[in-house]
Tab-separated table of C-alpha atoms in Angstrom:
chain	number	residue	atom	x	y	z
A	1	MET	CA	21.629	7.311	-8.263
A	2	GLY	CA	21.604	10.784	-8.808
A	3	ASN	CA	24.811	12.066	-6.613
A	4	ILE	CA	24.167	9.118	-4.248
A	5	PRO	CA	25.520	5.542	-5.054
A	6	VAL	CA	23.442	3.068	-4.548
A	7	LEU	CA	24.477	-0.948	-4.235
A	8	ASN	CA	21.923	-3.601	-5.858
A	9	ILE	CA	21.431	-6.516	-3.382
A	10	ALA	CA	19.317	-9.599	-4.091
A	11	ASP	CA	20.710	-12.428	-1.957
A	12	PRO	CA	18.144	-13.641	0.897
A	13	ASP	CA	20.480	-14.062	3.313
A	14	LEU	CA	22.340	-10.377	3.233
A	15	ILE	CA	19.086	-9.186	2.174
A	16	ARG	CA	17.668	-10.463	6.114
A	17	ASP	CA	21.065	-9.074	7.530
A	18	ILE	CA	20.047	-5.936	6.274
A	19	MET	CA	16.640	-5.755	7.041
A	20	VAL	CA	16.387	-7.455	10.549
A	21	LYS	CA	19.508	-8.655	11.718
A	22	ASP	CA	21.698	-5.847	11.378
A	23	PHE	CA	19.384	-3.835	11.340
A	24	HIS	CA	20.591	-0.596	13.150
A	25	ALA	CA	23.276	-0.238	10.693
A	26	PHE	CA	20.304	0.886	8.240
A	27	THR	CA	17.455	2.179	10.170
A	28	ASP	CA	16.522	4.810	7.185
A	29	ARG	CA	15.100	4.445	3.736
A	30	THR	CA	16.265	6.211	0.859
A	31	LYS	CA	17.286	9.468	0.260
A	32	LEU	CA	16.820	9.756	-3.527
A	33	TRP	CA	13.111	9.899	-2.911
A	34	THR	CA	12.272	12.472	-0.485
A	35	SER	CA	9.260	15.720	-0.182
A	36	ALA	CA	10.969	18.875	-0.499
A	37	ASN	CA	7.641	19.630	1.297
A	38	PRO	CA	8.015	20.738	5.299
A	39	VAL	CA	4.491	19.059	5.800
A	40	THR	CA	4.445	15.807	3.658
A	41	ALA	CA	7.917	14.900	4.394
A	42	ARG	CA	7.448	14.342	8.289
A	43	ASN	CA	5.502	10.562	7.021
A	44	ILE	CA	6.898	7.827	8.256
A	45	ASN	CA	9.006	6.613	5.329
A	46	HIS	CA	10.811	9.596	4.945
A	47	LEU	CA	11.315	10.301	8.885
A	48	SER	CA	14.387	9.065	9.970
A	49	GLY	CA	16.355	8.035	13.500
A	50	ASP	CA	14.228	8.779	16.501
A	51	ASP	CA	11.502	10.983	14.222
A	52	TRP	CA	11.535	7.611	12.800
A	53	LYS	CA	11.318	5.510	15.900
A	54	ARG	CA	8.680	7.635	17.030
A	55	VAL	CA	6.215	8.485	14.921
A	56	ARG	CA	5.842	4.310	14.100
A	57	ASN	CA	5.512	3.931	17.764
A	58	ILE	CA	2.613	6.233	18.076
A	59	ILE	CA	0.430	4.684	14.769
A	60	SER	CA	1.525	1.310	15.287
A	61	PRO	CA	-1.734	0.760	17.060
A	62	VAL	CA	-3.497	1.765	14.404
A	63	PHE	CA	-3.253	-0.669	12.265
A	64	THR	CA	-4.135	-3.764	14.038
A	65	SER	CA	-7.103	-5.842	13.937
A	66	ARG	CA	-9.226	-4.342	16.156
A	67	LYS	CA	-9.108	-0.833	14.387
A	68	MET	CA	-9.119	-2.968	10.942
A	69	ARG	CA	-12.545	-4.468	11.975
A	70	GLN	CA	-13.929	-1.018	12.261
A	71	MET	CA	-12.768	-0.278	8.708
A	72	PHE	CA	-15.198	-3.225	7.487
A	73	PRO	CA	-18.098	-1.772	7.157
A	74	GLU	CA	-16.561	1.377	5.553
A	75	ILE	CA	-14.752	-0.798	2.745
A	76	ARG	CA	-17.634	-2.963	2.342
A	77	GLY	CA	-19.808	0.386	1.997
A	78	CYS	CA	-17.309	1.174	-0.706
A	79	LEU	CA	-18.229	-2.341	-2.626
A	80	GLN	CA	-21.793	-2.011	-2.246
A	81	THR	CA	-21.568	1.954	-4.735
A	82	PHE	CA	-18.702	-0.270	-6.914
A	83	MET	CA	-21.204	-3.096	-8.220
A	84	THR	CA	-23.949	-1.183	-8.387
A	85	HIS	CA	-21.404	1.009	-10.858
A	86	LEU	CA	-20.242	-2.247	-12.483
A	87	ASP	CA	-24.060	-3.731	-12.809
A	88	ASN	CA	-25.177	-0.333	-14.696
A	89	GLU	CA	-22.548	0.526	-16.161
A	90	VAL	CA	-19.630	-2.056	-16.919
A	91	VAL	CA	-21.743	-4.939	-17.648
A	92	PRO	CA	-24.388	-4.318	-20.233
A	93	VAL	CA	-21.075	-3.535	-22.179
A	94	GLY	CA	-19.727	-6.856	-21.309
A	95	GLN	CA	-16.503	-5.420	-20.779
A	96	MET	CA	-14.545	-4.120	-17.904
A	97	GLU	CA	-11.205	-1.777	-18.181
A	98	LEU	CA	-9.452	-2.652	-14.983
A	99	VAL	CA	-6.520	0.199	-14.506
A	100	SER	CA	-9.328	2.977	-14.996
A	101	THR	CA	-12.244	0.658	-13.222
A	102	MET	CA	-10.255	-0.180	-10.017
A	103	ALA	CA	-8.942	3.209	-9.424
A	104	LYS	CA	-12.104	4.486	-9.128
A	105	PHE	CA	-13.096	1.904	-6.461
A	106	ALA	CA	-9.884	2.387	-4.473
A	107	MET	CA	-9.877	6.067	-4.914
A	108	ASP	CA	-13.441	5.836	-3.282
A	109	VAL	CA	-12.077	3.648	-0.372
A	110	ILE	CA	-8.968	6.147	0.012
A	111	GLY	CA	-11.881	9.471	-0.102
A	112	ARG	CA	-13.696	7.463	2.522
A	113	CYS	CA	-11.315	5.752	4.583
A	114	VAL	CA	-8.313	8.004	4.758
A	115	PHE	CA	-9.539	11.557	3.974
A	116	ALA	CA	-12.639	11.745	6.142
A	117	THR	CA	-14.652	12.693	2.794
A	118	GLN	CA	-17.830	11.343	0.593
A	119	ILE	CA	-16.930	11.228	-3.016
A	120	ASN	CA	-18.324	10.814	-6.232
A	121	VAL	CA	-15.689	8.682	-8.522
A	122	TYR	CA	-18.576	7.304	-10.983
A	123	THR	CA	-19.484	10.443	-12.301
A	124	PRO	CA	-16.334	11.954	-14.464
A	125	GLY	CA	-15.428	14.930	-13.596
A	126	GLU	CA	-18.130	16.745	-11.075
A	127	ASP	CA	-15.584	16.240	-8.367
A	128	ILE	CA	-12.631	18.204	-7.331
A	129	PHE	CA	-11.202	16.048	-4.926
A	130	VAL	CA	-11.599	13.212	-7.586
A	131	LYS	CA	-9.858	15.312	-9.912
A	132	LEU	CA	-6.708	16.452	-8.022
A	133	ALA	CA	-6.196	13.042	-6.092
A	134	GLN	CA	-5.957	11.381	-10.376
A	135	ALA	CA	-3.535	14.610	-11.165
A	136	LYS	CA	-1.221	13.459	-8.231
A	137	PHE	CA	-1.164	10.414	-9.967
A	138	ASN	CA	-0.405	11.918	-13.532
A	139	PHE	CA	3.826	10.707	-13.727
A	140	SER	CA	5.638	12.718	-15.339
A	141	PRO	CA	9.494	11.997	-16.330
A	142	TRP	CA	10.916	15.075	-15.572
A	143	ASP	CA	9.187	15.272	-12.723
A	144	GLU	CA	11.445	12.197	-11.184
A	145	LEU	CA	14.268	13.330	-12.816
A	146	PHE	CA	14.440	16.482	-11.272
A	147	THR	CA	13.599	14.714	-7.416
A	148	LEU	CA	16.585	11.967	-8.268
A	149	ILE	CA	19.737	15.570	-9.057
A	150	LEU	CA	17.967	18.890	-8.231
A	151	PRO	CA	18.638	20.404	-4.536
A	152	LYS	CA	15.657	20.195	-2.267
A	153	ARG	CA	15.584	24.284	-2.024
A	154	ILE	CA	15.265	24.162	-6.377
A	155	GLN	CA	12.801	21.776	-6.419
A	156	ARG	CA	10.525	23.868	-4.010
A	157	TRP	CA	11.265	26.997	-6.491
A	158	LEU	CA	10.689	25.265	-9.517
A	159	ARG	CA	7.602	23.368	-7.573
A	160	VAL	CA	8.799	20.263	-9.076
A	161	SER	CA	7.275	18.383	-5.909
A	162	ASP	CA	4.757	21.359	-4.389
A	163	ARG	CA	2.030	20.890	-7.013
A	164	ASP	CA	-1.586	22.572	-6.303
A	165	VAL	CA	-2.372	18.782	-6.032
A	166	ASP	CA	-0.050	18.383	-2.328
A	167	ARG	CA	-1.404	21.719	-1.850
A	168	TYR	CA	-4.795	21.129	-1.803
A	169	PHE	CA	-4.901	17.661	0.203
A	170	ILE	CA	-3.038	19.342	2.904
A	171	GLU	CA	-5.923	22.167	2.697
A	172	HIS	CA	-8.423	19.614	2.971
A	173	VAL	CA	-6.725	17.672	6.110
A	174	ARG	CA	-6.271	20.418	8.177
A	175	LYS	CA	-9.709	22.112	7.538
A	176	VAL	CA	-11.020	18.593	8.644
A	177	ILE	CA	-9.482	17.822	11.499
A	178	GLN	CA	-10.573	21.899	12.394
A	179	GLU	CA	-14.031	21.191	11.632
A	180	ARG	CA	-13.919	18.105	14.369
A	181	LYS	CA	-12.261	20.490	16.906
A	182	GLU	CA	-15.214	22.801	16.988
A	183	LYS	CA	-17.727	20.137	16.351
A	184	GLN	CA	-16.079	18.648	20.043
A	185	LEU	CA	-16.267	22.191	21.647
A	186	SER	CA	-19.890	22.799	20.578
A	187	GLN	CA	-20.769	19.181	22.692
A	188	GLN	CA	-23.080	20.754	25.689
A	189	ASP	CA	-22.313	17.358	27.356
A	190	GLY	CA	-19.060	17.243	26.749
A	191	THR	CA	-19.469	13.351	24.841
A	192	GLN	CA	-16.628	12.414	22.472
A	193	ILE	CA	-18.044	12.489	18.801
A	194	LYS	CA	-16.749	8.976	17.094
A	195	TYR	CA	-15.843	9.182	13.401
A	196	VAL	CA	-13.930	5.966	11.073
A	197	ASP	CA	-11.311	6.732	9.489
A	198	PHE	CA	-7.641	6.653	9.571
A	199	ILE	CA	-7.802	10.897	10.842
A	200	GLN	CA	-9.461	10.738	13.108
A	201	LEU	CA	-7.565	7.424	14.478
A	202	LEU	CA	-4.226	8.638	13.477
A	203	LEU	CA	-5.443	12.230	15.667
A	204	ASP	CA	-6.507	9.754	18.807
A	205	ALA	CA	-3.330	7.476	18.577
A	206	ASP	CA	-0.595	8.132	21.563
A	207	TYR	CA	2.579	6.258	22.240
A	208	SER	CA	1.464	5.354	25.946
A	209	SER	CA	-0.875	3.088	24.751
A	210	SER	CA	1.312	1.577	22.097
A	211	THR	CA	3.374	-1.167	22.955
A	212	SER	CA	0.793	-2.996	24.693
A	213	THR	CA	-1.742	-2.739	22.137
A	214	ILE	CA	0.257	-3.972	18.995
A	215	ASP	CA	-0.833	-7.615	18.027
A	216	THR	CA	1.724	-10.036	18.410
A	217	SER	CA	0.732	-10.806	14.966
A	218	GLU	CA	1.282	-7.070	13.576
A	219	GLN	CA	3.571	-7.975	11.220
A	220	LEU	CA	1.658	-11.184	9.209
A	221	HIS	CA	5.072	-12.788	7.765
A	222	GLU	CA	6.896	-11.686	10.577
A	223	GLY	CA	9.271	-14.479	12.042
A	224	SER	CA	10.320	-14.096	16.053
A	225	GLU	CA	13.879	-12.501	15.145
A	226	GLU	CA	11.943	-10.038	13.106
A	227	SER	CA	9.547	-9.336	15.750
A	228	ALA	CA	12.405	-9.529	18.887
A	229	MET	CA	14.441	-7.569	16.029
A	230	ARG	CA	11.244	-5.098	15.230
A	231	ARG	CA	10.996	-4.770	19.853
A	232	GLN	CA	14.153	-3.465	20.415
A	233	ALA	CA	14.577	-1.236	17.323
A	234	MET	CA	11.390	0.626	18.694
A	235	ASN	CA	12.841	0.712	22.532
A	236	ILE	CA	12.698	4.721	22.912
A	237	ALA	CA	12.094	7.354	25.511
A	238	VAL	CA	9.549	9.340	24.345
A	239	THR	CA	8.077	13.049	24.921
A	240	GLU	CA	5.907	14.244	22.861
A	241	LYS	CA	3.664	11.374	22.399
A	242	ARG	CA	0.578	12.156	20.452
A	243	LEU	CA	1.466	13.661	16.693
A	244	THR	CA	1.317	17.010	15.596
A	245	GLU	CA	-1.534	18.023	13.144
A	246	ASP	CA	1.306	18.294	10.865
A	247	GLU	CA	2.127	14.678	11.228
A	248	VAL	CA	-1.273	13.665	10.639
A	249	ILE	CA	-1.631	15.301	7.587
A	250	ALA	CA	1.757	13.529	6.222
A	251	GLN	CA	0.181	10.086	7.408
A	252	ALA	CA	-2.789	11.163	5.724
A	253	PHE	CA	-0.774	12.055	2.538
A	254	LEU	CA	1.479	8.812	2.297
A	255	PHE	CA	-1.334	7.020	2.836
A	256	HIS	CA	-2.760	8.145	-0.017
A	257	LEU	CA	0.090	7.918	-2.187
A	258	VAL	CA	1.308	4.192	-1.349
A	259	GLY	CA	-2.634	2.706	-1.143
A	260	TYR	CA	-4.297	4.134	-4.010
A	261	LEU	CA	-2.141	2.748	-7.044
A	262	SER	CA	-0.942	-0.078	-5.556
A	263	THR	CA	-4.658	-1.602	-4.608
A	264	SER	CA	-6.114	-0.579	-7.836
A	265	LEU	CA	-3.355	-2.395	-9.080
A	266	THR	CA	-3.469	-5.786	-7.185
A	267	VAL	CA	-6.701	-5.865	-7.508
A	268	GLY	CA	-7.015	-5.488	-11.157
A	269	TYR	CA	-3.827	-7.914	-11.708
A	270	THR	CA	-6.096	-10.630	-9.840
A	271	VAL	CA	-8.875	-9.795	-11.654
A	272	TYR	CA	-6.968	-10.054	-14.953
A	273	GLU	CA	-5.137	-13.581	-14.572
A	274	LEU	CA	-8.739	-14.994	-13.274
A	275	ALA	CA	-9.672	-13.589	-17.123
A	276	MET	CA	-7.000	-15.588	-18.372
A	277	ASN	CA	-7.116	-18.845	-15.631
A	278	GLU	CA	-10.456	-19.788	-15.573
A	279	THR	CA	-9.947	-22.926	-13.303
A	280	ILE	CA	-7.733	-20.777	-10.578
A	281	GLN	CA	-11.102	-18.221	-10.558
A	282	GLU	CA	-13.542	-21.057	-10.855
A	283	ARG	CA	-11.271	-22.786	-7.696
A	284	LEU	CA	-11.567	-19.425	-6.143
A	285	TYR	CA	-15.172	-18.978	-5.986
A	286	ASP	CA	-15.778	-22.093	-4.777
A	287	GLU	CA	-13.962	-21.202	-1.795
A	288	ILE	CA	-15.786	-17.670	-1.105
A	289	ALA	CA	-19.353	-19.339	-2.393
A	290	GLY	CA	-18.844	-21.109	0.747
A	291	ALA	CA	-17.555	-19.188	3.035
A	292	VAL	CA	-20.194	-16.330	2.685
A	293	ASP	CA	-23.337	-16.262	4.327
A	294	ALA	CA	-26.708	-16.005	2.797
A	295	ASP	CA	-27.190	-12.417	2.248
A	296	GLY	CA	-23.453	-13.047	0.323
A	297	GLU	CA	-21.323	-11.447	3.207
A	298	ILE	CA	-18.339	-12.070	4.978
A	299	ASP	CA	-16.881	-11.610	8.513
A	300	TYR	CA	-13.317	-10.258	8.901
A	301	GLU	CA	-11.803	-13.366	10.613
A	302	THR	CA	-13.596	-15.376	8.015
A	303	LEU	CA	-11.864	-12.950	5.387
A	304	LEU	CA	-8.432	-13.989	7.338
A	305	GLY	CA	-9.134	-17.561	7.234
A	306	LEU	CA	-9.374	-18.325	3.545
A	307	LYS	CA	-6.559	-19.658	2.253
A	308	TYR	CA	-6.931	-19.995	-1.639
A	309	LEU	CA	-7.919	-16.272	-1.294
A	310	ASP	CA	-4.993	-15.676	0.615
A	311	ALA	CA	-2.977	-17.558	-2.167
A	312	VAL	CA	-3.910	-15.777	-5.109
A	313	PHE	CA	-3.539	-12.582	-3.028
A	314	SER	CA	0.201	-13.351	-1.864
A	315	GLU	CA	0.767	-14.875	-6.245
A	316	THR	CA	0.055	-11.485	-7.137
A	317	ALA	CA	1.799	-9.719	-4.842
A	318	ARG	CA	4.540	-12.043	-6.301
A	319	HIS	CA	4.442	-11.959	-9.902
A	320	HIS	CA	2.988	-8.620	-10.827
A	321	SER	CA	5.859	-6.944	-8.234
A	322	ALA	CA	6.132	-2.834	-7.787
A	323	ALA	CA	9.094	-1.928	-9.865
A	324	ILE	CA	10.351	0.699	-7.136
A	325	PRO	CA	12.762	-0.800	-4.469
A	326	LEU	CA	13.267	-1.954	-1.057
A	327	ALA	CA	16.055	0.744	-0.162
A	328	ARG	CA	18.134	0.916	2.939
A	329	VAL	CA	20.572	3.888	3.792
A	330	ALA	CA	23.336	2.402	5.624
A	331	ASN	CA	24.388	5.119	8.982
A	332	THR	CA	27.423	3.387	9.145
A	333	ASP	CA	30.319	1.466	7.640
A	334	TYR	CA	28.997	-2.085	7.081
A	335	LYS	CA	30.814	-5.128	6.202
A	336	LEU	CA	28.885	-7.253	3.980
A	337	GLY	CA	28.409	-10.414	4.731
A	338	ASP	CA	31.699	-12.323	3.521
A	339	THR	CA	31.716	-10.020	0.354
A	340	GLY	CA	34.570	-8.553	1.182
A	341	ILE	CA	32.344	-5.465	0.260
A	342	VAL	CA	32.150	-2.451	2.476
A	343	VAL	CA	29.383	-0.406	2.091
A	344	LYS	CA	30.244	3.031	3.181
A	345	LYS	CA	28.105	5.267	5.472
A	346	GLY	CA	26.124	7.880	3.775
A	347	GLN	CA	25.561	4.468	0.525
A	348	GLN	CA	22.403	3.917	-0.343
A	349	VAL	CA	21.419	-0.478	-0.532
A	350	GLU	CA	18.591	-1.473	-2.666
A	351	VAL	CA	16.888	-4.816	-2.956
A	352	PRO	CA	14.929	-5.120	-6.743
A	353	ILE	CA	12.291	-6.647	-5.541
A	354	TYR	CA	10.874	-7.344	-9.067
A	355	ALA	CA	13.939	-9.800	-10.003
A	356	LEU	CA	13.502	-10.656	-6.122
A	357	HIS	CA	10.617	-12.724	-6.941
A	358	HIS	CA	10.902	-13.796	-10.212
A	359	SER	CA	14.219	-15.550	-9.789
A	360	SER	CA	14.224	-19.370	-11.313
A	361	GLU	CA	16.884	-19.845	-7.709
A	362	TYR	CA	14.780	-19.335	-5.740
A	363	TYR	CA	10.971	-19.905	-7.576
A	364	SER	CA	9.832	-23.196	-10.319
A	365	ASP	CA	8.812	-21.164	-13.843
A	366	PRO	CA	9.015	-17.637	-11.696
A	367	PHE	CA	6.967	-15.997	-14.856
A	368	GLN	CA	3.845	-18.396	-14.770
A	369	TYR	CA	1.467	-17.150	-12.282
A	370	ASN	CA	0.348	-20.619	-9.986
A	371	PRO	CA	-0.917	-19.491	-6.667
A	372	ASP	CA	-0.333	-23.047	-5.126
A	373	ARG	CA	3.061	-21.845	-4.557
A	374	PHE	CA	1.647	-20.248	-1.804
A	375	MET	CA	-0.334	-23.132	-0.944
A	376	GLY	CA	-0.050	-25.587	2.130
A	377	ALA	CA	3.733	-26.315	2.697
A	378	ASN	CA	4.851	-25.332	-0.879
A	379	ARG	CA	4.544	-21.697	0.927
A	380	THR	CA	7.221	-23.090	3.713
A	381	SER	CA	8.885	-24.076	1.313
A	382	ILE	CA	9.319	-20.316	-0.085
A	383	MET	CA	13.008	-19.008	1.247
A	384	PRO	CA	12.841	-16.532	3.669
A	385	HIS	CA	13.835	-13.018	2.119
A	386	ALA	CA	12.950	-14.066	-0.872
A	387	TYR	CA	9.453	-13.023	-0.780
A	388	LEU	CA	9.012	-9.005	0.287
A	389	PRO	CA	5.465	-7.569	-1.150
A	390	PHE	CA	5.479	-5.395	1.769
A	391	GLY	CA	9.254	-5.399	2.580
A	392	SER	CA	11.256	-6.360	6.061
A	393	GLY	CA	12.062	-5.947	9.144
A	394	PRO	CA	11.043	-2.650	11.295
A	395	ARG	CA	10.943	-0.333	8.283
A	396	ASN	CA	8.513	-2.622	6.348
A	397	CYS	CA	5.113	-1.814	5.510
A	398	VAL	CA	3.157	-0.381	8.723
A	399	GLY	CA	-0.174	-0.057	6.584
A	400	MET	CA	-0.103	-3.735	4.694
A	401	ARG	CA	-2.956	-5.701	7.166
A	402	PHE	CA	-5.373	-1.983	4.926
A	403	ALA	CA	-3.929	-3.290	1.953
A	404	MET	CA	-4.857	-7.101	2.695
A	405	ILE	CA	-8.361	-6.248	3.968
A	406	GLU	CA	-9.474	-3.981	1.336
A	407	ILE	CA	-7.896	-6.200	-1.713
A	408	LYS	CA	-9.189	-9.281	-0.162
A	409	LEU	CA	-12.519	-8.632	0.607
A	410	ALA	CA	-12.826	-6.559	-3.247
A	411	LEU	CA	-11.996	-9.685	-4.108
A	412	VAL	CA	-14.450	-12.010	-2.388
A	413	HIS	CA	-17.394	-9.149	-3.874
A	414	LEU	CA	-16.876	-9.175	-7.250
A	415	VAL	CA	-15.487	-13.014	-8.076
A	416	LEU	CA	-19.031	-13.882	-6.314
A	417	ARG	CA	-20.211	-11.618	-8.287
A	418	TYR	CA	-19.327	-11.554	-11.845
A	419	LYS	CA	-17.189	-14.106	-14.590
A	420	PHE	CA	-14.318	-12.574	-15.658
A	421	THR	CA	-13.538	-13.975	-18.620
A	422	ARG	CA	-10.768	-13.581	-21.445
A	423	LEU	CA	-11.908	-11.577	-24.861
A	424	ILE	CA	-9.692	-11.495	-28.072
A	425	HIS	CA	-8.446	-8.205	-27.454
A	426	THR	CA	-7.134	-8.885	-23.805
A	427	GLU	CA	-3.207	-7.619	-23.971
A	428	ASN	CA	-0.940	-10.888	-23.874
A	429	PRO	CA	1.153	-9.575	-23.277
A	430	ILE	CA	0.362	-6.960	-20.588
A	431	ASN	CA	2.867	-3.463	-22.476
A	432	TYR	CA	3.412	-1.276	-19.618
A	433	ARG	CA	4.071	2.685	-19.226
A	434	ARG	CA	7.972	2.341	-17.648
A	435	LEU	CA	9.070	5.438	-15.733
A	436	ILE	CA	12.331	5.447	-13.052
A	437	HIS	CA	11.299	3.211	-10.550
A	438	VAL	CA	8.018	3.155	-11.672
A	439	LYS	CA	5.334	0.887	-14.309
A	440	PHE	CA	1.992	0.524	-14.951
A	441	PRO	CA	0.050	-1.516	-17.331
A	442	LEU	CA	-1.167	1.200	-20.310
A	443	SER	CA	-5.160	-1.042	-20.030
A	444	LEU	CA	-5.854	-4.761	-19.098
A	445	THR	CA	-9.658	-6.024	-20.304
A	446	VAL	CA	-11.330	-8.214	-19.854
A	447	GLY	CA	-14.825	-9.533	-20.170
A	448	ILE	CA	-17.715	-9.430	-17.579
A	449	ASN	CA	-20.881	-11.348	-16.763
A	450	LYS	CA	-22.957	-11.292	-13.574
A	451	ARG	CA	-23.589	-15.341	-12.608
A	452	GLU	CA	-26.535	-16.420	-12.008
């Protein structure tokens, strides 16, 4: 792709070799989709070599269970605002367009939990933060093409990836950081002002605590081989033990990019499938209703213990996989198993996740939505590395715990409060807008009514 050769690999054993067993030969992600902006290019997806190891070591403790519990009330607050909007504006109409509606909720969470900003997502056109954040996702096929074929210096000159939107968010985070420094200096008694958001967690993160505070379950679907390889890969001498201001900005920018669209679509797809499958919806409702307290609330541990909810989430992540493939770049010539193929240094390999998740070789009736495939023994029978919603190995998704909490908590409150139904004009099959490595539904419409 572009002028970089790409080899697609969909064999789980070879995927394990590349992502885990021989990670030392494929330590870097894609060379194709990198930022031309020197600030945002400091995010962990784009960094390589020891730069990546250092930043990943520093920020990994940000996503431990203890830190995610601190975010729980913030997400719940966003949900309360969201359901008030549904009660007042959506339920009276009797139907809901899921793509745009769930995007509002996801944007509110991003604003509050990542950018430390209270935003008004439910009043059209009034909030500059919302307008610019949404503009970031007005995908242009020309921008995608230019990103692939043009040198970075030409991209910067044409402003392909250095738009006004990017500059706004970079300066927004700088302003938040500066204001917090000034407020802290103004504290007469020297006490530390506490903030609960990712900007503060990133500012506070340091390497000295990373090796001792990372949960043994940090990678939620990680086996012993992956765990050992992650520890080995992360073994590095670090002199700069805190993130620079630009690195904090770059990670916040990345969380916005990957968290907004993926979260809103996962919740939207799940609600769509529940509307299309009443039996699944009622089974999930029964589990949730039996787990919440008298006020309809649920605590962190109980949320993570809901097995059918986890199966529903997992099946959505499989059945509605992102089109973006997992990519790794060889840093040395590499013999690919017993295939006779030698991957040359600098060549990119990609794992086509959608194809892998819909292969009849690894899943029975792969195009059927069936959460039971992730229940009990069925889940353990899935071939390792044939299910990769968050990637695999040391360069998997660092924010997967936060994503799962946000999505599951949203589903708990939505299913508990509302019943979703299929309408005559509900899209079946779904119509997609397809770009290079990107696809998303044009619309998803379902009926919505409050439960008695």
